[in-house]
Short mmCIF file of C-alpha atoms and ligand atoms in Angstrom, two decimals:
data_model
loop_
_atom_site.label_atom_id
_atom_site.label_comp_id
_atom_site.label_asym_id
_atom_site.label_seq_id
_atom_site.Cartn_x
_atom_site.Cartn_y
_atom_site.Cartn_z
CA UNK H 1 -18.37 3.95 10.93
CA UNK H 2 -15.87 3.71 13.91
CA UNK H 3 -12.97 2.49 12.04
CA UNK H 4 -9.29 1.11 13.42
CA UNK H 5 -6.58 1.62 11.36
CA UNK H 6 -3.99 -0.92 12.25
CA UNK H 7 -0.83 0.66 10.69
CA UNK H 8 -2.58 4.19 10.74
CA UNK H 9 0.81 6.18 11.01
CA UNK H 10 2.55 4.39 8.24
CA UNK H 11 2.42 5.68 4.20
CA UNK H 12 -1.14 4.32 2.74
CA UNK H 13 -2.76 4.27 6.81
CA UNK H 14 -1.80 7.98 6.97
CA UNK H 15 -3.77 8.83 3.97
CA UNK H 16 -6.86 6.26 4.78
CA UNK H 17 -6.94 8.10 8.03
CA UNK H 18 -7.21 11.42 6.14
CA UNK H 19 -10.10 10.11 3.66
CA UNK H 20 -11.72 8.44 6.27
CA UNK H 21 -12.28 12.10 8.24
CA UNK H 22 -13.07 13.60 4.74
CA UNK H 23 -16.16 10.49 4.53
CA UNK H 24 -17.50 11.58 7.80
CA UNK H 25 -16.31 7.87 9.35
CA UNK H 26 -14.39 7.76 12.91
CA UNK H 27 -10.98 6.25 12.68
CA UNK H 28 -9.08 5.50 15.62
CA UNK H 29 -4.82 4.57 15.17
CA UNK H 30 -3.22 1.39 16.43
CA UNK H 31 0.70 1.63 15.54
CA UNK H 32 3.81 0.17 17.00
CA UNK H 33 5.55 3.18 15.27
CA UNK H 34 8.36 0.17 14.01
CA UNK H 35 7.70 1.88 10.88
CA UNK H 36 5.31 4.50 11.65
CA UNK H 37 5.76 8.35 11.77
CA UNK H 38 3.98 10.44 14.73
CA UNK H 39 4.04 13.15 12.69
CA UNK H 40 2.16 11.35 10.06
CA UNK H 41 -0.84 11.28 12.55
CA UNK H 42 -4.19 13.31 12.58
CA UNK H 43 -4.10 15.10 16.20
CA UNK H 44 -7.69 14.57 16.57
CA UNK H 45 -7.69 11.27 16.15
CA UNK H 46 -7.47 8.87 18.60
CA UNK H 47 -4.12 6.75 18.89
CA UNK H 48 -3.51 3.53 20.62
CA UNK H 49 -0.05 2.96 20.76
CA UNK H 50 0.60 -0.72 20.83
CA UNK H 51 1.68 -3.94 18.70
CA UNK H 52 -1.00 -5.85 16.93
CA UNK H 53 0.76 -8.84 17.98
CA UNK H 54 0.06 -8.13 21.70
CA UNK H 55 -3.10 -10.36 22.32
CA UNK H 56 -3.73 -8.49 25.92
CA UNK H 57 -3.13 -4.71 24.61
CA UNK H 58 -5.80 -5.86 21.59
CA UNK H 59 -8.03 -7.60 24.33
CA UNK H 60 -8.17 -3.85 25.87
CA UNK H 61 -8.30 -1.53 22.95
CA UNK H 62 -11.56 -3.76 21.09
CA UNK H 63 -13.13 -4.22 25.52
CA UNK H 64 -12.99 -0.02 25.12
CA UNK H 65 -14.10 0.41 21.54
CA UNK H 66 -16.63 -0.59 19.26
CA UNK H 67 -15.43 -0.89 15.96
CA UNK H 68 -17.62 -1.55 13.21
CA UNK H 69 -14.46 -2.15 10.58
CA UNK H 70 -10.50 -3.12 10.73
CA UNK H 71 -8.15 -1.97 8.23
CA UNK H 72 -5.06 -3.27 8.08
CA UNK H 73 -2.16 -1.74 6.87
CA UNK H 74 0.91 -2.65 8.96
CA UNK H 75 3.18 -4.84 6.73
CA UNK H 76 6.62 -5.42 6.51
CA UNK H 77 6.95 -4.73 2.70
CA UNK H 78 10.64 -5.05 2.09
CA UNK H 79 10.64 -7.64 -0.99
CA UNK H 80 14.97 -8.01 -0.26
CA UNK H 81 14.71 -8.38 3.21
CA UNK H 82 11.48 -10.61 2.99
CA UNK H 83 13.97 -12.72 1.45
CA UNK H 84 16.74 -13.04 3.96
CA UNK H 85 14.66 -12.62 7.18
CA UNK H 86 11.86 -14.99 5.97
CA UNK H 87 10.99 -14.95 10.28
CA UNK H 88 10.34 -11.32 10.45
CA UNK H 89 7.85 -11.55 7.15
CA UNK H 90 5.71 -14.45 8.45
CA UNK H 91 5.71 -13.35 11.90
CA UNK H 92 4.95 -9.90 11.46
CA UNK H 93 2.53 -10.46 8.59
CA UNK H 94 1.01 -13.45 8.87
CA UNK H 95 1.28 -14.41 12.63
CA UNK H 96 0.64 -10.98 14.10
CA UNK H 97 -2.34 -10.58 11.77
CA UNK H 98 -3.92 -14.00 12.95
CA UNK H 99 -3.49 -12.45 16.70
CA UNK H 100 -5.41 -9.55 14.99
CA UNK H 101 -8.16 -11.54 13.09
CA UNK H 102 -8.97 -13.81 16.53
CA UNK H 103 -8.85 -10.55 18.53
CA UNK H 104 -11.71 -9.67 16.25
CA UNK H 105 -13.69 -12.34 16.43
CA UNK H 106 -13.44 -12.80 20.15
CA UNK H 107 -14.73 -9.35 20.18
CA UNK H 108 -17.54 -10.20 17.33
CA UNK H 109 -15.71 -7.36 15.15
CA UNK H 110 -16.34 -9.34 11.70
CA UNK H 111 -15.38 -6.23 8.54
CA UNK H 112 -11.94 -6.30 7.79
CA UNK H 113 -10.51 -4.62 4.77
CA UNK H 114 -6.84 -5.51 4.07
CA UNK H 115 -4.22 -4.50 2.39
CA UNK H 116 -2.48 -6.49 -0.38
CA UNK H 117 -0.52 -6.78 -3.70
CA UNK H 118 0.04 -7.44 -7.18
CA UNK H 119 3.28 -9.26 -6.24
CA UNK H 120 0.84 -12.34 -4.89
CA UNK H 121 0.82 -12.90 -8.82
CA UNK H 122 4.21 -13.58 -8.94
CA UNK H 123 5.26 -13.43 -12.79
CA UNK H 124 1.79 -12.94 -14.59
CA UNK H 125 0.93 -15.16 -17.53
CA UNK H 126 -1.25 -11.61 -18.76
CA UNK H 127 -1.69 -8.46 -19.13
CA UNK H 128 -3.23 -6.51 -17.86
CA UNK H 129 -3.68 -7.79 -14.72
CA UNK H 130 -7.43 -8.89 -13.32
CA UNK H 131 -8.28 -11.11 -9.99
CA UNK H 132 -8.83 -14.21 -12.22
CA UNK H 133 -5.28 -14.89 -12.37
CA UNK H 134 -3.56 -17.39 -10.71
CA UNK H 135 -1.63 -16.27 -7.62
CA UNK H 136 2.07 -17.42 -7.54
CA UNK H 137 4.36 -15.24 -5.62
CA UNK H 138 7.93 -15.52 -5.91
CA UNK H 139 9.50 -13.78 -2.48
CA UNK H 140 8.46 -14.44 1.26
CA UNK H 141 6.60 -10.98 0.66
CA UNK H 142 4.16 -11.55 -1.57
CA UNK H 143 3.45 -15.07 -0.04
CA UNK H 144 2.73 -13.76 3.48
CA UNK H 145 0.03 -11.76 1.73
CA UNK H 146 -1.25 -14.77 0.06
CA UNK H 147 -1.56 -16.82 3.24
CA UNK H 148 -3.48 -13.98 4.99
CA UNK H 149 -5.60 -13.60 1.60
CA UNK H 150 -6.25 -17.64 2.27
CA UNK H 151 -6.56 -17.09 6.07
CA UNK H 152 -9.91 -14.35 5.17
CA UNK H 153 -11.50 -17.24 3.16
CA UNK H 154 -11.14 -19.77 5.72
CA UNK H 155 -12.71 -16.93 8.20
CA UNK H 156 -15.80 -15.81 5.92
CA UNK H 157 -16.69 -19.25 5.37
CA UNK H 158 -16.10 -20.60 9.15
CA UNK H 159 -16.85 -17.49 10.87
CA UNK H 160 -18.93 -15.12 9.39
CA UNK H 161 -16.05 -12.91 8.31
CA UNK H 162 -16.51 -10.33 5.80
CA UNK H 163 -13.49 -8.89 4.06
CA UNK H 164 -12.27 -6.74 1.64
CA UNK H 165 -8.39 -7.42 -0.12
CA UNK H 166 -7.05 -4.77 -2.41
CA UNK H 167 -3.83 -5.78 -4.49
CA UNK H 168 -2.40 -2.63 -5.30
CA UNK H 169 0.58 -1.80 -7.82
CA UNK H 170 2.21 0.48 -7.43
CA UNK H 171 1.84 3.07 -4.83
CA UNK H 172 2.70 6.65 -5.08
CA UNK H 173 2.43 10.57 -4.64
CA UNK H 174 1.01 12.51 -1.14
CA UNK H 175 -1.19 14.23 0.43
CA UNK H 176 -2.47 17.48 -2.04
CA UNK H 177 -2.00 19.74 1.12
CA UNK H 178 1.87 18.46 1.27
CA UNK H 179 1.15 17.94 5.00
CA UNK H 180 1.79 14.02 4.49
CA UNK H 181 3.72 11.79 2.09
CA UNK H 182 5.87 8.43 1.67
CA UNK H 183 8.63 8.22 3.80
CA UNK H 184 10.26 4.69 4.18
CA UNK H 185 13.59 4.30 5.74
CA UNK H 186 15.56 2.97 3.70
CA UNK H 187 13.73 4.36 0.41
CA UNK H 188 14.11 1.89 -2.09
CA UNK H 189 11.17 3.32 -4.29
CA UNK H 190 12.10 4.63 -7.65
CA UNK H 191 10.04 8.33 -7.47
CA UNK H 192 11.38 9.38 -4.07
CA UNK H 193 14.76 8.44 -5.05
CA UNK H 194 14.33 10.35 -8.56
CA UNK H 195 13.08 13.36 -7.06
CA UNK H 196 15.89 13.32 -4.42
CA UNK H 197 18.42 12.94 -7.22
CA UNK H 198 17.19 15.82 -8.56
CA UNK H 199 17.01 17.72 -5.53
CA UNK H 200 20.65 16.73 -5.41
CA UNK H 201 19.85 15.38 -2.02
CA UNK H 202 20.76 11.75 -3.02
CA UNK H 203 23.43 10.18 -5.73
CA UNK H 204 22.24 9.54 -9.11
CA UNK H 205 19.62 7.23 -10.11
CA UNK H 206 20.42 3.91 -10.71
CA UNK H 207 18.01 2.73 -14.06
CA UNK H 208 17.62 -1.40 -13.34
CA UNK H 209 17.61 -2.72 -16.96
CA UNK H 210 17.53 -1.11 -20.17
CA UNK H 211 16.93 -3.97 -22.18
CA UNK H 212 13.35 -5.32 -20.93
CA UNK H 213 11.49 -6.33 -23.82
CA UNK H 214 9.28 -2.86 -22.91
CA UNK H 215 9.15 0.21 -25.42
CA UNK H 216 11.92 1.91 -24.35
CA UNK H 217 13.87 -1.03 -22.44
CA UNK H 218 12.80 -0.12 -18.83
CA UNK H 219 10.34 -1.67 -16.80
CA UNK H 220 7.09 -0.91 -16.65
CA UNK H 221 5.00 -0.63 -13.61
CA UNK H 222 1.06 1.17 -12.37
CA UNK H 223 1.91 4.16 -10.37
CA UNK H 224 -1.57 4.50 -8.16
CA UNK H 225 -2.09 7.81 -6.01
CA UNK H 226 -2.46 6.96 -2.11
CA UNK H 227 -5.48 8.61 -1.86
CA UNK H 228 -6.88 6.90 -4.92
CA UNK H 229 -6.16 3.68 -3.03
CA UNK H 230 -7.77 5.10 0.38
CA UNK H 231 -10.99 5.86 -1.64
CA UNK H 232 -11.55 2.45 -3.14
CA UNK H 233 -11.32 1.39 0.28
CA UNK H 234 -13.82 3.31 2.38
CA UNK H 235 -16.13 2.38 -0.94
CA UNK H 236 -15.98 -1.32 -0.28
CA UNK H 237 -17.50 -0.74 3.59
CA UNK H 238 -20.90 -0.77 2.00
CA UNK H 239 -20.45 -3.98 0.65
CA UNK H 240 -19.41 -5.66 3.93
CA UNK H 241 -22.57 -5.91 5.29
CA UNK H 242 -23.67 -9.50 4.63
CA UNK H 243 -21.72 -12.23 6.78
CA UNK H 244 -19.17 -13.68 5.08
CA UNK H 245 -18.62 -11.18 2.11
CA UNK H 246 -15.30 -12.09 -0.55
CA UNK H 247 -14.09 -9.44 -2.37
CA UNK H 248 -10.92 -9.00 -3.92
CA UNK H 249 -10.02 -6.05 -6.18
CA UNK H 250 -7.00 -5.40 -7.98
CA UNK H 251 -5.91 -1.48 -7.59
CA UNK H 252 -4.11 0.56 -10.60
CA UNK H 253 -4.75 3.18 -13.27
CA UNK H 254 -4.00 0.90 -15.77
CA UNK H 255 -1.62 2.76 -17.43
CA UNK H 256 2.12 1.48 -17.70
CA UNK H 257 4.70 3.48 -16.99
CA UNK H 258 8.24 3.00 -17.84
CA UNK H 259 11.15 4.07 -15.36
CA UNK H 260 12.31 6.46 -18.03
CA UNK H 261 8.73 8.11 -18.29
CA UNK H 262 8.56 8.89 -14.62
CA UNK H 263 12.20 10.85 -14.98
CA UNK H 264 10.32 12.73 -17.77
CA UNK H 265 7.50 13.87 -15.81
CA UNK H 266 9.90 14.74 -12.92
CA UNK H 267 11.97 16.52 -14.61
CA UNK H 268 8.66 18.46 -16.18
CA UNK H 269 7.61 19.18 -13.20
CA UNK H 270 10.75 20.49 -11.16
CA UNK H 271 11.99 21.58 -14.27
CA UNK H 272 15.64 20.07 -13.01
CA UNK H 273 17.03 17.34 -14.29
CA UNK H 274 17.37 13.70 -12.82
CA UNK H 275 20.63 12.42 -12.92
CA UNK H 276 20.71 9.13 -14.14
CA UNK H 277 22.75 5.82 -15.20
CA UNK H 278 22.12 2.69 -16.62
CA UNK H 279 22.64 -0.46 -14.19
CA UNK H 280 22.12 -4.04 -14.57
CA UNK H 281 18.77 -5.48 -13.85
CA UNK H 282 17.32 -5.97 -10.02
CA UNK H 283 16.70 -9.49 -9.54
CA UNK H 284 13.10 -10.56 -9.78
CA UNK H 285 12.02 -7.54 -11.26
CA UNK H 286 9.25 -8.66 -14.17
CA UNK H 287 9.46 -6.47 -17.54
CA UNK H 288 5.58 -5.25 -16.85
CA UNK H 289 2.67 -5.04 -14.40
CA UNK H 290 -0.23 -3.10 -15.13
CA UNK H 291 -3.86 -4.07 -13.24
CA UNK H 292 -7.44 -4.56 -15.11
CA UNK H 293 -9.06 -2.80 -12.53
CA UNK H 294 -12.23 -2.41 -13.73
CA UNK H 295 -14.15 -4.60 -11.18
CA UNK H 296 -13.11 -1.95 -8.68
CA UNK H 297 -14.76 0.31 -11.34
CA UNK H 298 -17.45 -1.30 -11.81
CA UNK H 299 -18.69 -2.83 -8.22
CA UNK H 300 -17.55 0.11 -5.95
CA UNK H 301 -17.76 3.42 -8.55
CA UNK H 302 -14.14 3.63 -7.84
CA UNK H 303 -12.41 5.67 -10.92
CA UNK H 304 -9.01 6.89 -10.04
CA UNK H 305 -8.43 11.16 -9.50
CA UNK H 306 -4.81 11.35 -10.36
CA UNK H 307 -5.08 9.53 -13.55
CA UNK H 308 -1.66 10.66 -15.25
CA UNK H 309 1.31 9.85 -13.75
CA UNK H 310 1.80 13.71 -13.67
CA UNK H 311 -0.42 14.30 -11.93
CA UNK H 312 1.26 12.15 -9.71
CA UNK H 313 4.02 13.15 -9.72
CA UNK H 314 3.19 16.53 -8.59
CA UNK H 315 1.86 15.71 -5.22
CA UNK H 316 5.38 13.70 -4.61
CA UNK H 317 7.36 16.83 -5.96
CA UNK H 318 5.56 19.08 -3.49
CA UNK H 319 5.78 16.69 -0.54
CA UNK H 320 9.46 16.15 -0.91
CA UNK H 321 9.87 20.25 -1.18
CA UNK H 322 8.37 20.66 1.62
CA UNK H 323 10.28 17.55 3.26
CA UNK H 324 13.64 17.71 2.48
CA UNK H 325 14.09 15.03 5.29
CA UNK H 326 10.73 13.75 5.44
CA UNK H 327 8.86 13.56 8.95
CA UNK H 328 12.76 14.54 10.04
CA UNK H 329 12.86 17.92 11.34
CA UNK H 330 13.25 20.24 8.49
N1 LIG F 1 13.75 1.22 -10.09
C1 LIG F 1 14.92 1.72 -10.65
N2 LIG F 1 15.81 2.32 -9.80
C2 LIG F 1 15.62 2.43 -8.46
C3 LIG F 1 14.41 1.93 -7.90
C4 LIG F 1 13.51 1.33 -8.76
O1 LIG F 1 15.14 1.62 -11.84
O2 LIG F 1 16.48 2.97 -7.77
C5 LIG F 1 12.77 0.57 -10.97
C6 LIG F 1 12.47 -0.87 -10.59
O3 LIG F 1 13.35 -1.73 -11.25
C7 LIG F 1 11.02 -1.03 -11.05
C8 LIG F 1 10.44 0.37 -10.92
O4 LIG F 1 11.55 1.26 -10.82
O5 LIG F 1 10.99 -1.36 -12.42
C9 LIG F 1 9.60 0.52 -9.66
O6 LIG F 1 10.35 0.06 -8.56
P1 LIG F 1 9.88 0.31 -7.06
O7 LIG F 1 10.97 -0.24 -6.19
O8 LIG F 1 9.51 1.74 -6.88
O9 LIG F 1 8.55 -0.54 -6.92
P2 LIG F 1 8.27 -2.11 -7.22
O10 LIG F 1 7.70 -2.16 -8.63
O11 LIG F 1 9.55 -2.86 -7.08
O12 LIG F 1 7.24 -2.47 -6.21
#
């Protein structure tokens, strides 16, 4: 399949661009490189650099190309900021996105696979988590996912759409061959900031809550590997076929993990320590989410590779030794 990744230089587009080459499919880039690292793209893959809210670079790139899929990865996905620049969020992920979606229809481009999240749940009445829940975010974020996951449905049944949404948890680790990883700027995510406090590259861990009605006080969250994620993605394209396909999937292990188990398995696995303190809770953070993902399992043969969150671990450990800065020069 000819495939355009819409966010392909970002963290999870970087690695779908990677598994899409290992699948034998053809992906070409589109990135604004807002976010995006050039030296988290393939060279031999095509890039288009351009904003998918630019209706006339779009009208050019899908006049030249014949894509058979769009994957969509390029989100704002800053649950803080999505709260004080509300604009940015709906702009950037809803309104750019619809310039996307009718770009693909004018175009008669009608597979779209898109990236989404667990926090479109809001505060979960159950655990673990399966797509039967009801969806009530709680942050600009997770809404402008929602809309777009309403937008699809309005799409398939007016025009013939066929989609895929994943709601992932928690994403996490690199590349195996180290050569790509996460890199956000500014890192708010809890292993990158572990591992760089125990690089010493980065003050001590802050621990947000040690008295969440969890087993050991700290929140628990599904840490998924980014390739794990990539794979259940290319594995839905088979199932796009017929106009107008719905399919949701929620994407985890299903394991919880508490914040105080991923210091343990850094700290096994550099064999340094993480320096740590207790702080008070980060608002809106929910005790526990963990995903039922076993209609992934079951409809697409997806079964995660990393399944231990040391496993996971590892591939973040090597990617930050090998990045000190990240994409920064070394
Ligand atoms: N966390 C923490 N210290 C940090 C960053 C995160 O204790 O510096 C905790 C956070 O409260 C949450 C978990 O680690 O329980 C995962 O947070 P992250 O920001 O990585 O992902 P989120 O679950 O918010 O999407």
């Amino acid at each position: 399949m000819k495939v355009l990744v819409v966010g392909g230089a970002g963290y999870i587009g970087s690695h779908c661009v990677r598994q899409l080459l290992a699948a034998g499919h053809e992906p070409v880039v589109l990135d604004n490189f807002i976010y995006g690292h050039r030296a988290a793209l393939t060279p031999s893959v095509k890039l288009y650099e351009a904003s998918m809210a630019d209706a006339a670079a779009l009208d050019r790139i899908f006049t030249a190309e014949r894509f058979d899929v769009v994957m969509h990865f390029a989100a704002y996905c800053y649950v803080g900021e999505s709260v004080t620049a509300p604009l940015k969020y709906y702009q950037n992920n809803v309104a750019a996105t619809l310039t996307l979606l009718e770009a693909m229809l004018k175009h008669g481009v009608k597979k779209f696979v898109f990236s989404s999240t667990c926090a479109t749940f809001g505060i979960p009445e159950k655990m673990p988590m399966d797509e039967n829940l009801p969806q009530a975010p709680i942050n600009p974020y997770g809404q402008t996912k929602l809309d777009v996951e309403n937008m699809l449905k309005a799409f398939a049944h007016a025009y013939g759409l066929s989609f895929a949404v994943f709601r992932y948890f928690n994403a996490a680790g690199a590349s195996e061959d180290t050569t790509i990883g996460e890199a956000h700027d500014p890192e708010t995510h809890l292993i990158p900031l572990a591992i760089w406090a125990a690089m010493g590259t980065a003050k001590p861990l802050q621990i947000f809550g040690n008295d969440f009605p969890t087993p050991d006080g700290t929140c628990q969250r599904d840490y998924v590997h980014v390739d794990d994620l990539s794979r259940a993605h290319i594995a839905a394209f088979d199932k796009l076929s017929t106009p107008g396909t719905q399919l949701f999937y929620n994407l985890g292990t299903g394991s919880p993990t508490s914040v105080l188990e991923v210091i343990k398995a850094i700290e096994k696995i550099s064999g340094l320590k993480v320096p740590a303190n207790f702080a008070p809770r980060r608002a809106g953070d929910p005790p526990a989410l963990y995903a039922d993902s076993s209609k992934a399992q079951r409809e697409l043969g997806w079964t995660p590779k990393f399944k231990t969150i040391d496993s996971i671990v590892a591939t973040a450990w090597r990617w930050h030794q090998s990045h000190p800065k990240g994409y920064a020069a070394k």
